Each structure stands twice: as C-alpha cells, then as structure tokens.
Short mmCIF file of C-alpha atoms in Angstrom, two decimals:
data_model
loop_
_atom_site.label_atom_id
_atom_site.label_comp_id
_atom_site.label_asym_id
_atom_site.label_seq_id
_atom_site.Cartn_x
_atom_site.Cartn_y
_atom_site.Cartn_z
CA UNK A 1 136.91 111.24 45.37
CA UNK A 2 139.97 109.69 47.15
CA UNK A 3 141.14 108.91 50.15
CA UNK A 4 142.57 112.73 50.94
CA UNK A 5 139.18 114.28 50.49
CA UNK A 6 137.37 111.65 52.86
CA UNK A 7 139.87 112.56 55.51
CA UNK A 8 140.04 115.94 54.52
CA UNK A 9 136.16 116.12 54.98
CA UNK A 10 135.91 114.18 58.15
CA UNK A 11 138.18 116.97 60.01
CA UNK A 12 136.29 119.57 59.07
CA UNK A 13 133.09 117.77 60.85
CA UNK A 14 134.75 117.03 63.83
CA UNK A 15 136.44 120.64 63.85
CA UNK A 16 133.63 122.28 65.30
CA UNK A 17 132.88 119.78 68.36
CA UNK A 18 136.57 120.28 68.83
CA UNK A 19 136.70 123.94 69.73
CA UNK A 20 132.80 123.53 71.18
CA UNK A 21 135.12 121.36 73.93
CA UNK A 22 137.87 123.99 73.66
CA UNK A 23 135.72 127.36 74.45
CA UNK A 24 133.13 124.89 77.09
CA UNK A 25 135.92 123.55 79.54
CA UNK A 26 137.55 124.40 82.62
CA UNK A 27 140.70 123.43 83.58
CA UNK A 28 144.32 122.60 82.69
CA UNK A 29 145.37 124.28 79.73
CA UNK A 30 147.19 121.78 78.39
CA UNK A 31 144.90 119.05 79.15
CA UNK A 32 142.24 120.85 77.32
CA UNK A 33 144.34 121.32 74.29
CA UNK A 34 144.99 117.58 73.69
CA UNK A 35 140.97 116.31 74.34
CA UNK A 36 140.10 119.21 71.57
CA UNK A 37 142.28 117.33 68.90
CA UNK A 38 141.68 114.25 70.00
CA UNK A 39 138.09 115.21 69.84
CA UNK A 40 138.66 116.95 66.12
CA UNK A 41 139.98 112.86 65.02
CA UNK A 42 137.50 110.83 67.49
CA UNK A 43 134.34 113.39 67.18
CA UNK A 44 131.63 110.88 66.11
CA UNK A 45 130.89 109.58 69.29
CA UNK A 46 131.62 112.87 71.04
CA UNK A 47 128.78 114.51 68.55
CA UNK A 48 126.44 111.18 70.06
CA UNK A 49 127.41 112.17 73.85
CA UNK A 50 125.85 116.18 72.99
CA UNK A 51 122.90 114.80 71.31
CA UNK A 52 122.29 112.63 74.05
CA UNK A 53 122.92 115.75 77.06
CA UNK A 54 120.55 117.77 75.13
CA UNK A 55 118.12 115.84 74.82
CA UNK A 56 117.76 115.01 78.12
CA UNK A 57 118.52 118.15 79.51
CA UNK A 58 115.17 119.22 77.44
CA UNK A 59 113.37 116.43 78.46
CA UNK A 60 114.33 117.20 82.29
CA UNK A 61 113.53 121.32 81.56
CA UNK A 62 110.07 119.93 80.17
CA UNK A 63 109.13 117.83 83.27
CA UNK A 64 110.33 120.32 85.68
CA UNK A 65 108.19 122.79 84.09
CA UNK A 66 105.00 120.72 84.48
CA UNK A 67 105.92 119.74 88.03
CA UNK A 68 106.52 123.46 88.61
CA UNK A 69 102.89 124.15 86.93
CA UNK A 70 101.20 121.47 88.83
CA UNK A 71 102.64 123.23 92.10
CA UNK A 72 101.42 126.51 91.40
CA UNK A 73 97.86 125.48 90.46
CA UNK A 74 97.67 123.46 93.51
CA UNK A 75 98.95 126.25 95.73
CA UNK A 76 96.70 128.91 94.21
CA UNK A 77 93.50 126.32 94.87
CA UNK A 78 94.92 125.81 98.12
CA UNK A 79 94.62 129.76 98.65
CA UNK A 80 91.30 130.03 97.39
CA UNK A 81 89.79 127.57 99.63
CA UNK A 82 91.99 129.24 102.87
CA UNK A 83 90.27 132.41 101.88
CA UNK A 84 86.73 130.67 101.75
CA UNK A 85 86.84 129.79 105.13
CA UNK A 86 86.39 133.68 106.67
CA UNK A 87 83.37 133.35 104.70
CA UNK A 88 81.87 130.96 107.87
CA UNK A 89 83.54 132.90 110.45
CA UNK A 90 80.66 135.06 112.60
CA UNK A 91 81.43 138.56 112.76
CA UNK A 92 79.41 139.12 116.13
CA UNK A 93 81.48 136.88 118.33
CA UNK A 94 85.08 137.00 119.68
CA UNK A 95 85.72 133.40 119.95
CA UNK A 96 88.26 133.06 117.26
CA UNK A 97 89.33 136.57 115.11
CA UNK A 98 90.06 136.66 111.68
CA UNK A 99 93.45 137.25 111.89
CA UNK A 100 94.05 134.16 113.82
CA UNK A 101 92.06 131.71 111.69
CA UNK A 102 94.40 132.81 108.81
CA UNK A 103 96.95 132.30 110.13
CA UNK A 104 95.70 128.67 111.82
CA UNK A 105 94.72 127.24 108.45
CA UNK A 106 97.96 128.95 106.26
CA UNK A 107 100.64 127.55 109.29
CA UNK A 108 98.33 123.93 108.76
CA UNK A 109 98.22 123.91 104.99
CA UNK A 110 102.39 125.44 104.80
CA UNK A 111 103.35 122.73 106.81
CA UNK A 112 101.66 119.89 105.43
CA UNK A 113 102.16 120.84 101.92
CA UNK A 114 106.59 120.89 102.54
CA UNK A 115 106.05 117.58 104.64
CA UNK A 116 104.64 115.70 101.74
CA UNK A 117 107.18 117.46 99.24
CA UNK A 118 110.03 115.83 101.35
CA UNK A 119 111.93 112.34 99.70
CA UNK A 120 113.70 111.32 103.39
CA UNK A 121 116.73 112.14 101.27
CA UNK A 122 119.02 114.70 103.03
CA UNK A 123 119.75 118.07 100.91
CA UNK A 124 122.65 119.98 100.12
CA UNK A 125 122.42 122.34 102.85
CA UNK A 126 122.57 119.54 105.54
CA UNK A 127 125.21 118.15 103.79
CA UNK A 128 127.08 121.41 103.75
CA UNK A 129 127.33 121.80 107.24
CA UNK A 130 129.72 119.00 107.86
CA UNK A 131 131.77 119.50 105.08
CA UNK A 132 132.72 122.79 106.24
CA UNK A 133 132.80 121.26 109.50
CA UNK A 134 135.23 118.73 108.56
CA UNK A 135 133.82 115.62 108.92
CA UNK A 136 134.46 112.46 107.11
CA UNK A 137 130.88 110.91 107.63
CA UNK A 138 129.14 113.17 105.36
CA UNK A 139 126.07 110.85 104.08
CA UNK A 140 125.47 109.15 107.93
CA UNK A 141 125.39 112.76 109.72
CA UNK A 142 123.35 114.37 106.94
CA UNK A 143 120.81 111.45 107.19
CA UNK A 144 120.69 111.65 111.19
CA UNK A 145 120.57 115.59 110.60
CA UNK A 146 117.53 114.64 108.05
CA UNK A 147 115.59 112.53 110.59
CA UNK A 148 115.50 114.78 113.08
CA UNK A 149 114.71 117.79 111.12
CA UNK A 150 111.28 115.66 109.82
CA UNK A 151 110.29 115.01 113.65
CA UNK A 152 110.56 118.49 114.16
CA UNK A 153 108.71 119.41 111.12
CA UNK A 154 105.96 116.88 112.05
CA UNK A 155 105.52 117.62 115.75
CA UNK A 156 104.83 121.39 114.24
CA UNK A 157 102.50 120.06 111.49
CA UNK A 158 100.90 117.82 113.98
CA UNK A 159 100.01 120.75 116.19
CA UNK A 160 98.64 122.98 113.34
CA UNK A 161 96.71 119.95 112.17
CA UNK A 162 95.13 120.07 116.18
CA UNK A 163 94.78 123.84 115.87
CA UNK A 164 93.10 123.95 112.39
CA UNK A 165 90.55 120.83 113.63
CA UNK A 166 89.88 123.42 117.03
CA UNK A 167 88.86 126.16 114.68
CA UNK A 168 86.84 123.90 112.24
CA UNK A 169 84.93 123.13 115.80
CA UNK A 170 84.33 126.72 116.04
CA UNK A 171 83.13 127.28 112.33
CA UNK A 172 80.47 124.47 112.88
CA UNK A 173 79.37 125.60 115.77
CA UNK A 174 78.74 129.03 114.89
CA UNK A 175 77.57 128.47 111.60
CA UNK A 176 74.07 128.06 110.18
CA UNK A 177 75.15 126.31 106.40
CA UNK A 178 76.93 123.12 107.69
CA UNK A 179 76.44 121.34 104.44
CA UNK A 180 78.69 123.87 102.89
CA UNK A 181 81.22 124.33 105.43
CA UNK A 182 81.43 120.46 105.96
CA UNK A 183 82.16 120.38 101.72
CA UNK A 184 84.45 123.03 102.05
CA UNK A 185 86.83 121.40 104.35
CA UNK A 186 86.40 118.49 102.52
CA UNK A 187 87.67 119.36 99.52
CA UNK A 188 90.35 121.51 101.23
CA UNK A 189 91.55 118.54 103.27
CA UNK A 190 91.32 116.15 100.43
CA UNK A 191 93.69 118.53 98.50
CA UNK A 192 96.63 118.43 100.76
CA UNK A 193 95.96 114.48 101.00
CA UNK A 194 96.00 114.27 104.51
CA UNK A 195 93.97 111.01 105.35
CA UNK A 196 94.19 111.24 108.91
CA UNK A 197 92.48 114.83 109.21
CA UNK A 198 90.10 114.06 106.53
CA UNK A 199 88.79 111.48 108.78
CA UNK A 200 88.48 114.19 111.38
CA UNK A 201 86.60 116.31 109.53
CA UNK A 202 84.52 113.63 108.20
CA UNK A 203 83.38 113.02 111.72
CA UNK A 204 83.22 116.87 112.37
CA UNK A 205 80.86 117.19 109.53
CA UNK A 206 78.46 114.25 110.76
CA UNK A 207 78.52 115.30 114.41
CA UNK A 208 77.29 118.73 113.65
CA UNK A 209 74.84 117.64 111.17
CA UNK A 210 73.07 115.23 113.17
CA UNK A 211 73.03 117.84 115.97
CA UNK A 212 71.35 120.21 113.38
CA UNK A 213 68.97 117.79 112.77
CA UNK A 214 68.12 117.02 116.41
CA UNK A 215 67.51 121.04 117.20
CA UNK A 216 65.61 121.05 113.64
CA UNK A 217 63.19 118.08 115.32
CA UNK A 218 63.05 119.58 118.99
CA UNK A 219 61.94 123.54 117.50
CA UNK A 220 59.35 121.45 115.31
CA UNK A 221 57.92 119.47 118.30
CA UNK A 222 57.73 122.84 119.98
CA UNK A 223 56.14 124.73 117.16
CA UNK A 224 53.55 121.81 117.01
CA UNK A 225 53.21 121.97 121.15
CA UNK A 226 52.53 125.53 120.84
CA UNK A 227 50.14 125.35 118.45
CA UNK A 228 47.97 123.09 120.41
CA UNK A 229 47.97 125.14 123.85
CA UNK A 230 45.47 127.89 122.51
CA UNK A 231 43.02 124.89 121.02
CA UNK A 232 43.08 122.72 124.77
CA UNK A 233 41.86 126.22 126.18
CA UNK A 234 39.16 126.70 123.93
CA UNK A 235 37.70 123.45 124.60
CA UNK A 236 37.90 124.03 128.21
CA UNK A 237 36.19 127.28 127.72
CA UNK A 238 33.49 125.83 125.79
CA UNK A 239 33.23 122.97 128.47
CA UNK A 240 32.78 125.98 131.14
CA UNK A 241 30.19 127.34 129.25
CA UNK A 242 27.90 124.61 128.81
CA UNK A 243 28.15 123.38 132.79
CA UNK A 244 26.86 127.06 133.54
#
C-alpha cells in the first residue's frame, strides 16, 4: 500500500461528514460549498465535534426525561392528596362547599408548585417583548420585568397559602378524625416543600388535638357526674327512711 491509497482512503472517510455538513446547513451557498470540502480534507476532528453533540444531546434527552417523570409523579400525588381532602369536608353544613375547597387547595398547590419551578432567570418571552419593542437593554429590562412578575406571583401564592390555611380551620373544626386530617395535610404540605405553611399546619394540627382532648376529658367528667346523681339520691332516700 502506498501513499495514493492512504490518501485515496482517507477521502472517502471524510466524504460522508462532508455532504452530512452539505445537506445539514443553512446559509450561503457558496460558503457552504467550501466548509463541505474543507470538511471532506480536515474531517477527523469534525467526526470528534458529532460524536461529542450526540452524545450530549442524549445525555440532555435522558435527564430531561427523568426530570419530566419526576414532575408528573409528583403532580399526580399532588392530585391524589387534593382529592383526599373532600373526604373531611361535612356534607350537612354550608360553611365552605365543595366546589370552593377545590378550587382553594388546586389555586394553593398551582401556585406554589410554578413558584418553586422558577430559577430568577428571565425567559424568552420577557425577553421577546423588548426586542420587538426595540430596545437595546434587553438582559436589564427582562430581569426588572422578571422581578416584578415573581412579586406578583407571590402576593397571589401568599393569599392562596392564607385561603387554603382558612379552609384547613374549617376541616378541623368540623371533623371528628383529626389524627388523619392533621397527617393528611402533612404530607400534602411537606410535598410542595413549603416550610412556612407546614409550620402552620403543624400548629393547626396540635391546637385541634389538644382541644379534642379537653372536650374528650370534660364529656368524661360529666359521664362520671351523672353517674353519681342517681346513687346521692338513694342514700338520701334510705336516710329518709330510717328517721321515719
């Protein structure tokens, strides 16, 4: 083998990256033509720079897809628990209806769920605004744009966070399992990883069960106190007796 068929062979591995680049760009004509057979004599490290985008592309595809996975198990748990709270809600009393505690605890758990997605970077669409509008400080108006988007976004979260406490108030007080409800919100809480309302509903939980405890000790004392009354009047009866 001589020199002829080592060159010979080397073109005809770099021909195919060269029309890959050919038939996969956009552009000037020309431009294109002369990177294709400069790529056909110089295709080594061109075959490296694929290898290396599609490997990471995959890598990127794979990650996205378990992000996308981990989403979509959280927001189906997140459902099931929403649902579990009607379970608590009394049927006999028009404090709160079922269609508005849905739609409490779904507007709470929406709006705390896209607040902890955000990165405090802005996104395209705020950036697209003032590029159409013109202006030449994209990055500082998107980021101002940004930051008061997120106060928005957390004066509503802030209020559905009030709203859903207001109808856990209700739950307890109307229902007769506080143990459960008190786990239930709990682990519902927990799973959006809101610390400040799972303190709330920590305290929730305790205030209601020491008040169940308190009306579990006063009916006792009364049961006992009633049981006593017909045994004081038999011994005044029997007192009665024996004087006469």
């Amino acid at each position: 083998m001589n020199y002829t068929d080592l060159i010979i062979i080397y073109l005809a591995g770099g021909s195919p990256f060269g029309v890959y680049y050919f038939f996969n760009s956009n552009g000037n004509k020309k431009l294109v033509w002369l990177k294709s057979v400069l790529i056909i004599f110089v295709w080594i490290p061109y075959a490296f720079q694929l290898l290396y985008s599609n490997v990471t592309s995959k890598l990127n595809n794979s990650k996205l897809s378990d992000i996308s996975n981990q989403q979509n198990t959280l927001r189906n748990n997140l459902a099931k628990l929403q649902r579990g709270f009607e379970d608590y809600l009394p049927t006999n009393k028009a404090e709160m209806s079922l269609f508005e505690l849905r739609e409490i605890i779904e507007r709470y758990s929406e709006l705390t769920t896209i607040q902890s997605e955000l990165n405090g970077k802005p996104a395209n669409h705020e950036k697209e605004i003032f590029r159409i509008n013109g202006n030449n400080e994209i990055e500082i108006s998107a980021i101002c744009l940004n930051r008061r988007n997120h106060k928005r976004l957390l004066s509503h979260q802030t209020q559905a966070k009030s709203d859903f406490l207001k109808s856990l108030r209700i739950l307890f007080n109307s229902t007769k399992d506080v143990k459960k409800l008190g786990e239930h919100s709990i682990e519902f809480v927990k799973l959006l990883n809101e610390d400040e309302a799972l303190i709330s509903v920590f305290e929730l939980y305790k205030e209601f069960s020491q008040t169940l405890q308190e009306s579990n000790v006063s009916n006792s004392e009364k049961d006992l106190w009633t049981t006593q009354e017909p045994k004081q009047s038999n011994t005044k009866q029997i007192s009665i007796r024996l004087q006469t």
